[in-house]
Short mmCIF file of C-alpha atoms and ligand atoms in Angstrom, two decimals:
data_model
loop_
_atom_site.label_atom_id
_atom_site.label_comp_id
_atom_site.label_asym_id
_atom_site.label_seq_id
_atom_site.Cartn_x
_atom_site.Cartn_y
_atom_site.Cartn_z
CA UNK A 32 17.62 -119.68 25.67
CA UNK A 33 18.08 -123.34 26.57
CA UNK A 34 17.94 -123.96 30.31
CA UNK A 35 20.43 -126.81 30.55
CA UNK A 36 19.69 -127.17 34.27
CA UNK A 37 16.10 -128.22 33.58
CA UNK A 38 15.98 -129.65 30.08
CA UNK A 39 15.50 -133.41 30.06
CA UNK A 40 16.87 -135.58 27.26
CA UNK A 41 13.31 -136.43 26.31
CA UNK A 42 12.39 -132.74 25.99
CA UNK A 43 15.59 -132.10 24.07
CA UNK A 44 14.68 -134.93 21.67
CA UNK A 45 11.32 -133.25 21.10
CA UNK A 46 12.96 -129.89 20.36
CA UNK A 47 15.25 -131.57 17.82
CA UNK A 48 12.43 -133.52 16.20
CA UNK A 49 10.29 -130.41 15.82
CA UNK A 50 13.35 -128.57 14.46
CA UNK A 51 13.03 -125.88 17.09
CA UNK A 52 16.72 -126.24 17.71
CA UNK A 53 19.70 -127.89 16.04
CA UNK A 54 21.98 -130.49 17.59
CA UNK A 55 24.85 -128.01 17.22
CA UNK A 56 22.96 -125.35 19.23
CA UNK A 57 22.11 -127.87 21.92
CA UNK A 58 25.72 -129.04 22.19
CA UNK A 59 26.90 -125.43 22.28
CA UNK A 60 24.48 -124.61 25.12
CA UNK A 61 25.98 -127.38 27.26
CA UNK A 62 29.50 -126.36 26.27
CA UNK A 63 28.70 -122.83 27.45
CA UNK A 64 27.33 -124.18 30.74
CA UNK A 65 30.53 -126.21 31.13
CA UNK A 66 32.64 -123.10 30.58
CA UNK A 67 30.57 -121.30 33.19
CA UNK A 68 30.29 -123.87 35.96
CA UNK A 69 32.89 -126.59 35.42
CA UNK A 70 35.78 -124.54 36.79
CA UNK A 71 33.98 -124.91 40.14
CA UNK A 72 32.53 -128.44 39.75
CA UNK A 73 35.36 -130.16 37.85
CA UNK A 74 32.94 -132.74 36.50
CA UNK A 75 34.93 -133.11 33.28
CA UNK A 76 38.47 -134.26 32.67
CA UNK A 77 38.18 -133.43 28.96
CA UNK A 78 35.59 -131.66 26.82
CA UNK A 79 34.80 -131.98 23.14
CA UNK A 80 34.21 -128.81 21.13
CA UNK A 81 32.83 -130.20 17.88
CA UNK A 82 29.28 -131.53 17.80
CA UNK A 83 29.42 -134.91 16.09
CA UNK A 84 25.91 -136.31 15.75
CA UNK A 85 22.38 -135.07 15.34
CA UNK A 86 20.99 -136.14 18.72
CA UNK A 87 21.07 -135.19 22.40
CA UNK A 88 24.66 -134.79 23.63
CA UNK A 89 26.12 -137.09 26.28
CA UNK A 90 28.92 -137.25 28.86
CA UNK A 91 30.91 -140.47 29.28
CA UNK A 92 32.80 -141.54 32.38
CA UNK A 93 36.50 -141.66 31.67
CA UNK A 94 36.66 -145.45 32.05
CA UNK A 95 34.89 -145.77 28.69
CA UNK A 96 37.29 -146.00 25.74
CA UNK A 97 36.70 -143.34 23.11
CA UNK A 98 38.53 -143.55 19.80
CA UNK A 99 41.00 -140.71 19.38
CA UNK A 100 40.09 -139.15 22.74
CA UNK A 101 42.31 -139.61 25.77
CA UNK A 102 40.90 -142.11 28.29
CA UNK A 103 42.61 -142.16 31.69
CA UNK A 104 40.21 -143.80 34.18
CA UNK A 105 41.27 -141.01 36.54
CA UNK A 106 44.77 -142.45 36.74
CA UNK A 107 48.20 -141.02 36.00
CA UNK A 108 49.26 -144.40 34.65
CA UNK A 109 46.93 -143.89 31.68
CA UNK A 110 47.68 -140.22 31.06
CA UNK A 111 48.14 -139.66 27.35
CA UNK A 112 46.54 -142.99 26.48
CA UNK A 113 44.36 -142.50 23.42
CA UNK A 114 42.35 -145.57 22.44
CA UNK A 115 42.30 -146.63 18.80
CA UNK A 116 38.77 -148.00 19.17
CA UNK A 117 35.45 -147.17 20.81
CA UNK A 118 34.00 -149.16 23.68
CA UNK A 119 30.80 -150.84 22.52
CA UNK A 120 28.68 -148.47 24.64
CA UNK A 121 30.45 -145.44 23.12
CA UNK A 122 29.90 -146.89 19.63
CA UNK A 123 26.21 -147.44 20.40
CA UNK A 124 25.82 -143.85 21.56
CA UNK A 125 27.52 -142.70 18.36
CA UNK A 126 25.29 -144.91 16.23
CA UNK A 127 22.27 -143.36 17.97
CA UNK A 128 23.62 -139.95 16.96
CA UNK A 129 24.52 -138.74 20.46
CA UNK A 130 27.36 -136.20 20.25
CA UNK A 131 30.00 -136.47 22.95
CA UNK A 132 30.31 -133.55 25.39
CA UNK A 133 33.35 -134.90 27.17
CA UNK A 134 34.87 -137.46 29.50
CA UNK A 135 33.91 -137.20 33.15
CA UNK A 136 35.95 -137.47 36.30
CA UNK A 137 36.18 -140.66 38.31
CA UNK A 138 38.03 -142.08 41.26
CA UNK A 139 41.18 -143.74 39.95
CA UNK A 140 40.14 -146.98 38.19
CA UNK A 141 36.64 -146.39 39.62
CA UNK A 142 37.91 -147.21 43.11
CA UNK A 143 36.23 -144.93 45.59
CA UNK A 144 33.02 -143.23 46.64
CA UNK A 145 33.81 -139.53 46.37
CA UNK A 146 36.07 -138.86 43.32
CA UNK A 147 38.73 -137.77 45.80
CA UNK A 148 40.88 -140.67 44.56
CA UNK A 149 41.05 -139.17 41.06
CA UNK A 150 44.65 -138.37 40.12
CA UNK A 151 43.28 -135.18 38.54
CA UNK A 152 41.57 -133.71 41.60
CA UNK A 153 38.06 -134.19 42.96
CA UNK A 154 34.72 -133.14 41.48
CA UNK A 155 32.29 -131.15 43.60
CA UNK A 156 28.61 -131.52 44.35
CA UNK A 157 26.41 -128.96 42.53
CA UNK A 158 24.11 -128.82 45.59
CA UNK A 159 26.99 -127.73 47.79
CA UNK A 160 30.48 -127.43 46.28
CA UNK A 161 32.12 -127.98 49.67
CA UNK A 162 30.76 -131.55 49.49
CA UNK A 163 31.59 -134.60 47.37
CA UNK A 164 29.37 -135.68 44.49
CA UNK A 165 29.85 -139.33 45.49
CA UNK A 166 31.86 -141.78 43.49
CA UNK A 167 33.36 -143.28 41.66
CA UNK A 168 31.16 -141.75 38.95
CA UNK A 169 30.95 -138.37 40.65
CA UNK A 170 31.91 -136.56 37.45
CA UNK A 171 28.92 -137.80 35.45
CA UNK A 172 26.58 -137.20 38.40
CA UNK A 173 27.87 -133.66 38.98
CA UNK A 174 27.62 -132.93 35.25
CA UNK A 175 23.97 -134.02 35.09
CA UNK A 176 22.94 -132.27 38.31
CA UNK A 177 24.87 -129.13 37.40
CA UNK A 178 23.28 -128.79 33.95
CA UNK A 179 26.55 -129.65 32.20
CA UNK A 180 25.06 -132.69 30.41
CA UNK A 181 21.48 -133.90 29.96
CA UNK A 182 22.59 -137.47 30.55
CA UNK A 183 25.67 -139.59 30.85
CA UNK A 184 27.09 -143.03 31.36
CA UNK A 185 28.80 -144.36 34.44
CA UNK A 186 30.18 -147.71 35.53
CA UNK A 187 29.03 -149.51 38.64
CA UNK A 188 31.06 -152.22 40.36
CA UNK A 189 29.74 -151.78 43.89
CA UNK A 190 27.67 -148.61 43.70
CA UNK A 191 29.46 -146.13 41.45
CA UNK A 192 26.35 -145.22 39.44
CA UNK A 193 23.73 -145.51 42.17
CA UNK A 194 25.55 -143.75 45.03
CA UNK A 195 26.66 -140.59 43.14
CA UNK A 196 23.21 -140.39 41.54
CA UNK A 197 21.71 -140.38 45.03
CA UNK A 198 24.15 -137.78 46.37
CA UNK A 199 23.57 -135.43 43.42
CA UNK A 200 19.79 -135.86 43.13
CA UNK A 201 19.87 -137.77 39.81
CA UNK A 202 18.31 -140.98 38.60
CA UNK A 203 20.85 -143.75 37.93
CA UNK A 204 20.59 -147.36 36.85
CA UNK A 205 22.97 -150.22 37.34
CA UNK A 206 21.60 -152.72 34.79
CA UNK A 207 21.39 -156.49 35.24
CA UNK A 208 24.91 -157.93 34.92
CA UNK A 209 25.41 -159.03 31.34
CA UNK A 210 22.82 -156.80 29.67
CA UNK A 211 25.29 -154.04 28.71
CA UNK A 212 28.62 -154.72 27.03
CA UNK A 213 31.84 -154.18 28.94
CA UNK A 214 33.96 -154.28 25.78
CA UNK A 215 36.33 -151.32 25.83
CA UNK A 216 35.75 -150.45 29.47
CA UNK A 217 38.82 -150.01 31.65
CA UNK A 218 38.30 -153.13 33.75
CA UNK A 219 38.19 -152.93 37.55
CA UNK A 220 36.46 -156.14 38.75
CA UNK A 221 35.10 -157.94 35.72
CA UNK A 222 32.51 -160.12 37.47
CA UNK A 223 30.91 -156.95 38.90
CA UNK A 224 31.50 -154.09 36.43
CA UNK A 225 28.42 -152.84 34.59
CA UNK A 226 27.87 -149.71 32.52
CA UNK A 227 24.67 -147.74 33.06
CA UNK A 228 22.91 -144.41 32.56
CA UNK A 229 22.52 -141.32 34.76
CA UNK A 230 19.92 -138.64 33.96
CA UNK A 231 17.34 -136.33 35.51
CA UNK A 232 14.28 -138.54 34.98
CA UNK A 233 13.47 -142.23 35.02
CA UNK A 234 12.19 -142.01 31.44
CA UNK A 235 15.53 -140.57 30.27
CA UNK A 236 17.35 -143.38 32.05
CA UNK A 237 15.07 -145.95 30.38
CA UNK A 238 15.66 -144.36 26.97
CA UNK A 239 19.43 -144.43 27.38
CA UNK A 240 19.27 -148.02 28.65
CA UNK A 241 17.49 -149.03 25.46
CA UNK A 242 20.33 -147.44 23.46
CA UNK A 243 23.20 -149.20 25.23
CA UNK A 244 21.76 -152.61 26.18
CA UNK A 245 22.03 -155.70 24.05
CA UNK A 246 24.20 -158.66 23.23
CA UNK A 247 27.69 -157.90 21.99
CA UNK A 248 29.80 -160.60 20.35
CA UNK A 249 32.88 -158.81 21.74
CA UNK A 250 31.74 -159.45 25.35
CA UNK A 251 30.80 -163.08 25.86
CA UNK A 252 29.09 -162.33 29.18
CA UNK A 253 26.35 -160.34 27.42
CA UNK A 254 22.86 -161.51 26.56
CA UNK A 255 19.98 -159.88 24.75
CA UNK A 256 17.54 -158.37 27.23
CA UNK A 257 14.56 -160.75 27.20
CA UNK A 258 12.10 -157.84 27.41
CA UNK A 259 12.48 -154.75 25.26
CA UNK A 260 13.06 -151.69 27.48
CA UNK A 261 9.87 -149.62 27.68
CA UNK A 262 9.46 -145.99 28.66
CA UNK A 263 7.39 -146.02 31.85
CA UNK A 264 4.11 -144.13 31.89
CA UNK A 265 2.08 -145.55 34.78
CA UNK A 266 1.27 -143.21 37.61
CA UNK A 267 0.18 -145.72 40.23
CA UNK A 268 1.71 -148.77 41.86
CA UNK A 269 -1.32 -151.02 42.07
CA UNK A 270 -0.48 -154.69 41.97
CA UNK A 271 3.21 -154.15 42.76
CA UNK A 272 4.81 -155.61 45.88
CA UNK A 273 7.71 -153.82 47.57
CA UNK A 274 9.91 -155.49 50.18
CA UNK A 275 11.69 -153.46 52.86
CA UNK A 276 14.54 -155.45 54.41
CA UNK A 277 13.90 -155.84 58.13
CA UNK A 278 17.65 -155.47 58.79
CA UNK A 279 17.55 -151.77 57.83
CA UNK A 280 16.09 -150.84 61.17
CA UNK A 281 19.17 -151.90 63.12
CA UNK A 282 21.68 -150.23 60.77
CA UNK A 283 23.09 -147.36 62.79
CA UNK A 284 24.99 -146.12 59.72
CA UNK A 285 21.77 -144.78 58.18
CA UNK A 286 21.44 -141.08 59.04
CA UNK A 287 18.14 -140.02 60.61
CA UNK A 288 17.39 -137.54 57.80
CA UNK A 289 17.92 -140.26 55.19
CA UNK A 290 15.63 -142.60 57.13
CA UNK A 291 12.86 -139.99 57.30
CA UNK A 292 12.92 -139.29 53.54
CA UNK A 293 13.06 -143.03 52.81
CA UNK A 294 10.17 -143.95 55.12
CA UNK A 295 7.99 -141.12 53.80
CA UNK A 296 8.53 -142.38 50.28
CA UNK A 297 7.67 -145.94 51.27
CA UNK A 298 4.42 -144.55 52.76
CA UNK A 299 3.80 -142.72 49.50
CA UNK A 300 4.31 -145.97 47.57
CA UNK A 301 1.62 -147.50 49.75
CA UNK A 302 -0.72 -144.60 48.96
CA UNK A 303 -0.05 -145.18 45.26
CA UNK A 304 -1.34 -148.70 45.67
CA UNK A 305 1.81 -150.74 46.27
CA UNK A 306 1.65 -153.63 48.68
CA UNK A 307 4.54 -153.04 51.09
CA UNK A 308 5.91 -155.83 53.25
CA UNK A 309 9.01 -156.85 55.13
CA UNK A 310 11.66 -159.02 53.50
CA UNK A 311 14.78 -160.58 54.91
CA UNK A 312 18.37 -160.19 53.77
CA UNK A 313 20.13 -161.56 56.86
CA UNK A 314 23.63 -161.83 55.34
CA UNK A 315 23.71 -158.90 52.92
CA UNK A 316 24.47 -156.02 55.24
CA UNK A 317 26.78 -158.02 57.48
CA UNK A 318 28.88 -159.83 54.90
CA UNK A 319 28.32 -157.86 51.69
CA UNK A 320 31.13 -155.35 52.28
CA UNK A 321 33.81 -157.85 53.41
CA UNK A 322 32.85 -160.22 50.60
CA UNK A 323 33.11 -157.40 48.03
CA UNK A 324 36.44 -156.19 49.43
CA UNK A 325 37.93 -159.62 48.79
CA UNK A 326 36.44 -160.31 45.37
CA UNK A 327 36.78 -156.83 43.85
CA UNK A 328 40.46 -156.29 44.84
CA UNK A 329 41.31 -159.87 43.77
CA UNK A 330 39.94 -159.21 40.30
CA UNK A 331 41.49 -155.73 40.27
CA UNK A 332 44.94 -157.07 41.10
CA UNK A 333 44.71 -159.28 38.05
CA UNK A 334 43.14 -156.64 35.75
CA UNK A 335 45.65 -153.95 36.72
CA UNK A 336 48.63 -156.22 36.01
CA UNK A 337 48.48 -155.04 32.38
CA UNK A 338 49.73 -151.55 33.27
CA UNK A 339 53.42 -152.20 32.99
CA UNK A 340 54.69 -149.19 31.07
CA UNK A 341 55.00 -151.20 27.88
CA UNK A 342 51.60 -150.85 26.25
CA UNK A 343 49.70 -147.96 27.82
CA UNK A 344 50.50 -144.51 29.14
CA UNK A 345 53.77 -143.12 30.43
CA UNK A 346 56.85 -145.20 31.20
CA UNK A 347 59.29 -144.44 34.01
CA UNK A 348 63.00 -144.92 33.43
CA UNK A 349 64.61 -147.94 35.08
CA UNK A 350 67.59 -150.19 34.78
CA UNK A 351 66.23 -153.17 32.88
CA UNK A 352 62.69 -154.44 32.44
CA UNK A 353 61.91 -155.26 36.06
CA UNK A 354 62.99 -151.92 37.44
CA UNK A 355 61.18 -150.06 34.64
CA UNK A 356 57.91 -151.88 35.45
CA UNK A 357 58.33 -151.32 39.19
CA UNK A 358 58.98 -147.60 38.79
CA UNK A 359 56.20 -147.15 36.24
CA UNK A 360 53.70 -148.75 38.59
CA UNK A 361 55.01 -146.96 41.63
CA UNK A 362 54.84 -143.57 39.89
CA UNK A 363 51.63 -144.26 37.98
CA UNK A 364 49.24 -145.74 40.54
CA UNK A 365 47.79 -143.73 43.41
CA UNK A 366 47.35 -145.01 46.96
CA UNK A 367 43.95 -146.69 46.50
CA UNK A 368 44.79 -148.89 43.49
CA UNK A 369 48.03 -149.84 45.24
CA UNK A 370 46.10 -150.82 48.36
CA UNK A 371 43.66 -152.91 46.30
CA UNK A 372 46.42 -154.60 44.30
CA UNK A 373 48.11 -155.63 47.54
CA UNK A 374 44.87 -156.80 49.17
CA UNK A 375 43.83 -158.71 46.07
CA UNK A 376 47.18 -160.34 45.43
CA UNK A 377 47.28 -161.45 49.05
CA UNK A 378 43.74 -162.86 48.91
CA UNK A 379 44.68 -164.88 45.83
CA UNK A 380 48.05 -166.14 47.06
CA UNK A 381 48.78 -169.83 47.59
CA UNK A 382 47.81 -170.91 51.08
CA UNK A 383 45.32 -168.05 51.53
CA UNK A 384 43.21 -168.51 48.42
CA UNK A 385 40.66 -170.85 50.01
CA UNK A 386 40.42 -168.90 53.25
CA UNK A 387 39.82 -165.54 51.58
CA UNK A 388 38.90 -165.55 47.90
CA UNK A 389 37.29 -169.01 48.01
CA UNK A 390 35.29 -168.16 51.12
CA UNK A 391 34.13 -164.88 49.60
CA UNK A 392 32.88 -166.70 46.52
CA UNK A 393 30.80 -168.98 48.74
CA UNK A 394 29.34 -166.00 50.58
CA UNK A 395 28.54 -164.44 47.21
CA UNK A 396 26.49 -167.51 46.32
CA UNK A 397 24.56 -167.13 49.58
CA UNK A 398 23.86 -163.48 48.76
CA UNK A 399 22.57 -164.50 45.33
CA UNK A 400 20.23 -166.97 47.03
CA UNK A 401 18.90 -164.61 49.67
CA UNK A 402 18.10 -161.97 47.07
CA UNK A 403 16.40 -164.57 44.90
CA UNK A 404 14.30 -165.74 47.85
CA UNK A 405 13.27 -162.18 48.74
CA UNK A 406 12.40 -161.41 45.12
CA UNK A 407 10.15 -164.44 44.88
CA UNK A 408 7.70 -162.64 47.16
CA UNK A 409 8.33 -159.08 46.02
CA UNK A 410 8.67 -157.27 42.69
CA UNK A 411 11.39 -155.05 44.13
CA UNK A 412 13.40 -154.56 47.30
CA UNK A 413 13.60 -150.96 48.54
CA UNK A 414 16.32 -149.37 50.66
CA UNK A 415 17.97 -145.98 50.86
CA UNK A 416 20.72 -145.84 48.24
CA UNK A 417 23.35 -144.31 50.50
CA UNK A 418 23.35 -144.33 54.31
CA UNK A 419 24.24 -140.62 54.29
CA UNK A 420 23.80 -137.51 52.20
CA UNK A 421 26.82 -135.95 50.45
CA UNK A 422 29.63 -135.44 52.95
CA UNK A 423 32.24 -132.65 53.03
CA UNK A 424 35.36 -133.10 50.92
CA UNK A 425 38.14 -134.53 53.05
CA UNK A 426 35.83 -136.01 55.69
CA UNK A 427 36.48 -139.65 54.75
CA UNK A 428 39.52 -139.31 52.51
CA UNK A 429 42.00 -140.44 55.15
CA UNK A 430 39.97 -143.43 56.33
CA UNK A 431 39.56 -146.19 53.71
CA UNK A 432 37.06 -148.13 55.82
CA UNK A 433 34.80 -145.09 56.27
CA UNK A 434 34.92 -144.62 52.51
CA UNK A 435 34.13 -148.30 51.85
CA UNK A 436 31.12 -148.04 54.19
CA UNK A 437 29.43 -145.62 51.74
CA UNK A 438 28.45 -148.67 49.69
CA UNK A 439 26.93 -150.72 52.50
CA UNK A 440 23.50 -150.67 50.86
CA UNK A 441 24.49 -150.78 47.18
CA UNK A 442 27.06 -153.59 47.24
CA UNK A 443 25.00 -156.70 48.12
CA UNK A 444 22.78 -156.59 45.03
CA UNK A 445 25.84 -155.90 42.85
CA UNK A 446 27.36 -159.14 44.11
CA UNK A 447 24.05 -160.81 43.23
CA UNK A 448 24.23 -159.41 39.67
CA UNK A 449 20.87 -157.67 40.02
CA UNK A 450 19.64 -154.39 38.54
CA UNK A 451 19.37 -151.40 40.85
CA UNK A 452 17.75 -148.03 40.23
CA UNK A 453 18.36 -144.98 42.40
CA UNK A 454 15.69 -142.27 42.35
CA UNK A 455 15.62 -139.03 44.36
CA UNK A 456 13.21 -139.33 47.29
CA UNK A 457 13.58 -136.05 49.16
CA UNK A 458 16.03 -133.77 50.90
CA UNK A 459 17.79 -133.94 54.23
CA UNK A 460 19.34 -130.66 55.38
CA UNK A 461 18.90 -129.36 51.84
CA UNK A 462 20.83 -132.27 50.29
CA UNK A 463 19.37 -135.01 48.07
CA UNK A 464 18.47 -138.45 49.40
CA UNK A 465 18.19 -141.42 47.04
CA UNK A 466 15.93 -144.45 47.18
CA UNK A 467 17.29 -147.74 45.80
CA UNK A 468 15.02 -150.21 44.02
CA UNK A 469 16.46 -153.69 43.48
CA UNK A 470 14.77 -156.03 41.03
CA UNK A 471 15.22 -159.57 39.84
CA UNK A 472 17.47 -160.30 36.86
CA UNK A 473 16.12 -158.45 33.80
CA UNK A 474 13.60 -156.62 36.02
CA UNK A 475 14.51 -153.17 34.64
CA UNK A 476 11.04 -152.40 33.26
CA UNK A 477 9.45 -152.97 36.67
CA UNK A 478 12.05 -150.78 38.37
CA UNK A 479 11.37 -148.04 35.81
CA UNK A 480 7.62 -148.31 36.38
CA UNK A 481 8.02 -147.98 40.16
CA UNK A 482 10.63 -145.24 39.92
CA UNK A 483 8.56 -143.24 37.45
CA UNK A 484 5.37 -143.40 39.54
CA UNK A 485 7.30 -142.27 42.63
CA UNK A 486 9.03 -139.51 40.69
CA UNK A 487 5.68 -138.21 39.44
CA UNK A 488 4.05 -138.34 42.84
CA UNK A 489 7.02 -136.75 44.65
CA UNK A 490 7.39 -133.96 42.08
CA UNK A 491 10.86 -132.99 43.35
CA UNK A 492 12.78 -130.19 41.67
CA UNK A 493 15.94 -131.76 40.19
CA UNK A 494 17.78 -128.43 40.05
CA UNK A 495 20.10 -127.78 43.02
CA UNK A 496 18.60 -125.06 45.18
CA UNK A 497 21.56 -122.70 44.84
CA UNK A 498 21.32 -122.82 41.03
CA UNK A 499 17.56 -122.22 40.71
N1 LIG B 661 33.04 -147.53 46.13
C1 LIG B 661 33.20 -148.89 45.70
C2 LIG B 661 34.67 -149.18 45.52
O1 LIG B 661 35.44 -148.34 45.83
C3 LIG B 661 32.46 -149.12 44.41
C4 LIG B 661 33.12 -148.50 43.24
C5 LIG B 661 32.47 -148.83 41.95
O2 LIG B 661 31.31 -149.22 41.88
N2 LIG B 661 33.24 -148.69 40.88
O3 LIG B 661 35.06 -150.20 45.07
#
């Protein structure tokens, strides 16, 4: 019997290599787990029955184009859209022999922090199905935590890999901007979007990173990672310097239970030999969110202009071209993409461009600089990943600003283009808390080393209590 709730991708690789199991049996075990638990969790929008590949199966967020398999980005406007090509990351997974398990749920166009904006209904948190799994990549996170996939890929624009990983007790990496190809990804905000892995252990995340990273001629923003990705094996933190932003203390948004788990883990890092000090990010937590909510919607309004009923998905009837496009977009987009299109178009309009979009770009440069300054003295910056644990479905759905605030701690480093790793660091009221490690550009190996040592020392059980 394969215990899909516990099996790591690394262990699964070992079973395959020693021929103790076949890839088909492994895939079938996850498919059976999906049949059993996905009716409750709704992590998947679509599942694949055939096992194509001889490796460890994988779940892909539904913003990743998959040849011959419907790809909707959680939106009605892309329902029925079946790509004729694979995104580069999907092709790399295929080339590595990873069979696809299915496409996972996401907030529409990856806009949201709970999956409640998905046009196909929300996913639920395996730790407590009355709560959200986070978002926008809540489907992948719920699948991994619920034993419905050993690992998966998400996309992170402002926190969509890190935040759901934290809320579901997984490890998730947002790689350095430009190290993983965006070719074939349903674009949200192109200067921020990055694809990255979610799994149960830091080593699994490192392994999957090594599979997907690398220069891609089809995405001119990509570069070869200057250091090959290594699987971490160190158990101490000697010689590593961790910076805790002094501004965290005054952030009322951070729940007390999250603070306790975070501070205990920082103490543990000290015991493991890390040198812990205070760093300063004076602008990040004050201006990060407003800056992001100008830049991301501005880019989204331009990226989403392509959905006009002509090339992708369903078309609504209308009298003439203009009316057809208007109706298609009105019927096809949900409330959140519409809100972002309006915000972004406004921020880019003549007369307001300098005051909003231009100003936000300047603030972004300042955020890049303050992270660079902090990371001159420290190997990584540490914060909680999310200010809160998983919240009940519906709690923030009616209040866009409350939803946007979920990403208070994840957004600034995304604007700075830096890698961020979320690792579980404890429980608060029985729900997972995540710790975020931010590194300099291309600092993935250091983040993996720190995350792995903490993971070992903490020894947390990744399986949700109610499923043990
Ligand atoms: N929650 C943020 C937003 O709604 C981030 C989403 C993401 O990273 N894709 O934009």
